[in-house]
XYZ file of C-alpha atoms in Angstrom:
169
model
C -0.054 0.042 0.037
C 1.236 3.518 -0.878
C 1.582 5.833 1.846
C 0.884 9.671 1.867
C 4.643 10.150 3.110
C 5.995 8.074 0.232
C 5.012 10.426 -2.617
C 4.665 14.192 -3.146
C 1.925 16.099 -5.339
C 3.140 17.345 -8.773
C -0.224 18.085 -10.556
C -3.903 17.386 -11.246
C -5.586 15.174 -13.823
C -7.715 17.411 -16.287
C -10.053 16.573 -19.140
C -9.605 13.443 -21.279
C -8.132 13.986 -24.492
C -9.437 12.406 -27.572
C -11.052 8.768 -27.519
C -8.289 6.555 -26.687
C -7.892 7.132 -23.160
C -5.227 10.234 -23.008
C -5.752 12.631 -20.288
C -4.121 16.082 -19.692
C -1.878 16.334 -16.612
C -1.326 19.781 -15.455
C 1.996 19.681 -13.143
C 3.953 22.183 -11.366
C 7.059 20.163 -11.035
C 9.965 19.682 -13.166
C 10.239 16.148 -12.366
C 9.756 14.671 -16.098
C 12.778 16.671 -16.921
C 14.981 14.995 -14.246
C 13.634 11.518 -13.774
C 12.196 8.579 -15.829
C 9.350 6.709 -14.390
C 7.057 3.840 -15.353
C 4.215 5.282 -13.260
C 2.556 8.237 -11.534
C 0.410 7.689 -8.467
C -3.183 8.942 -8.743
C -5.570 9.740 -5.323
C -8.548 7.954 -6.599
C -11.373 8.352 -3.790
C -8.814 9.013 -1.136
C -6.788 5.855 -2.009
C -3.370 6.361 -3.661
C -3.216 4.159 -6.906
C -0.045 3.575 -9.058
C -1.028 3.979 -12.798
C 1.498 2.828 -15.271
C 2.253 5.216 -18.213
C 2.402 3.769 -21.922
C 3.569 7.151 -22.947
C 3.407 10.930 -22.406
C 3.929 14.162 -24.413
C 4.522 17.560 -23.566
C 1.816 20.560 -24.710
C 3.780 23.124 -23.152
C 5.485 23.787 -19.890
C 3.095 22.804 -17.343
C 0.764 20.414 -19.341
C 1.386 16.875 -20.794
C -0.796 14.598 -22.330
C -0.663 10.879 -20.598
C -1.793 7.632 -21.718
C -1.941 5.252 -18.927
C -1.872 1.396 -19.358
C -5.494 -0.028 -19.289
C -7.073 3.322 -19.753
C -8.340 2.956 -23.277
C -11.615 4.665 -23.714
C -12.712 8.436 -23.178
C -14.949 7.135 -20.541
C -12.426 5.444 -18.494
C -10.108 8.705 -19.062
C -12.932 10.907 -18.044
C -13.264 8.661 -14.629
C -9.734 10.154 -13.714
C -10.620 14.054 -14.155
C -9.889 15.911 -11.132
C -7.671 13.294 -9.468
C -4.559 14.750 -7.738
C -1.265 13.232 -9.159
C 1.728 12.190 -6.886
C 5.312 11.224 -7.709
C 7.224 8.531 -5.564
C 9.768 10.380 -3.111
C 12.267 7.392 -3.570
C 12.520 7.653 -7.382
C 13.068 11.645 -7.019
C 15.796 11.222 -4.410
C 17.529 8.273 -6.367
C 17.840 10.407 -9.347
C 18.333 13.943 -7.906
C 21.727 15.827 -6.766
C 19.004 18.823 -6.130
C 15.868 18.121 -4.879
C 12.453 19.252 -6.231
C 11.168 21.965 -4.060
C 7.502 20.343 -4.065
C 9.123 17.240 -2.585
C 9.723 19.160 0.507
C 6.322 19.648 1.356
C 5.566 17.761 4.610
C 9.001 18.467 6.122
C 9.480 19.949 9.469
C 11.677 22.991 9.740
C 13.925 22.876 12.751
C 16.002 25.732 14.041
C 20.054 24.975 13.942
C 20.354 26.987 17.157
C 18.541 25.282 20.004
C 17.081 22.348 17.856
C 13.599 23.958 18.355
C 10.829 22.665 15.812
C 9.437 25.541 14.066
C 6.761 24.166 11.973
C 5.935 21.611 9.065
C 5.994 22.840 5.543
C 2.387 23.104 4.024
C 3.284 24.578 0.657
C 5.961 26.385 -1.729
C 5.573 29.924 -2.487
C 7.452 30.075 -5.757
C 5.781 32.854 -7.445
C 8.522 35.466 -6.898
C 12.213 35.233 -7.128
C 12.430 34.715 -3.438
C 10.975 31.238 -2.976
C 9.376 30.775 0.505
C 8.530 27.873 2.655
C 4.880 28.273 3.701
C 4.365 26.650 7.047
C 1.191 25.199 8.193
C 0.336 28.039 10.667
C 0.849 30.649 7.682
C 4.584 31.758 8.710
C 6.787 32.236 5.602
C 10.373 31.346 5.895
C 12.865 32.215 3.039
C 13.930 28.864 1.239
C 17.378 30.287 0.956
C 20.272 27.666 0.405
C 22.363 30.029 2.903
C 20.059 29.543 5.579
C 19.760 25.652 5.140
C 22.186 23.950 6.842
C 20.998 20.320 6.582
C 18.261 18.104 5.021
C 17.568 14.813 6.717
C 15.414 12.888 3.976
C 14.743 9.938 6.251
C 13.647 11.989 9.167
C 11.992 14.644 6.961
C 13.792 17.526 8.424
C 15.329 20.660 7.274
C 17.718 22.395 9.925
C 17.932 26.114 9.014
C 19.719 29.155 10.460
C 16.810 31.414 10.806
C 17.474 35.108 11.190
C 16.548 36.414 14.678
C 13.175 38.122 14.751
C 11.787 36.411 11.471
C 9.421 34.324 13.191
C 7.916 37.098 15.359
C 6.836 39.081 12.268
């Protein structure tokens, strides 16, 4: 069984495309440029299910058309509309020297001084040049390489030198 902590969200299935079972996948991660995978994980009615891909092709920088194995009609493809799409963390970590920002969602932020847990990353705000970790309580922390001292992949922890006063804002 696939656990939520073993995957991270990369996008969402859009409409069916054509009559042979293709679907559009709107993605917000560059994982396709970095890792070859045979399958993606879809959230189908709250259950994480692996779907093996026959092929995929890009429409633009954020949408690709995917043909999954055993999804061979427009009706079957339509049933996947709206499903969240996830990527296995293990595959991403094996192939990456630099992790995807989306793969850090769910990691705890810990202060380097005092080893105090600050919070858990709920989202990544990459709308501007200054990328921010958005914590579950709404706190924003710069995702700056100079502030990060360690990333513990197994423990899902990021240790950071957080500037004095930042957490009081």
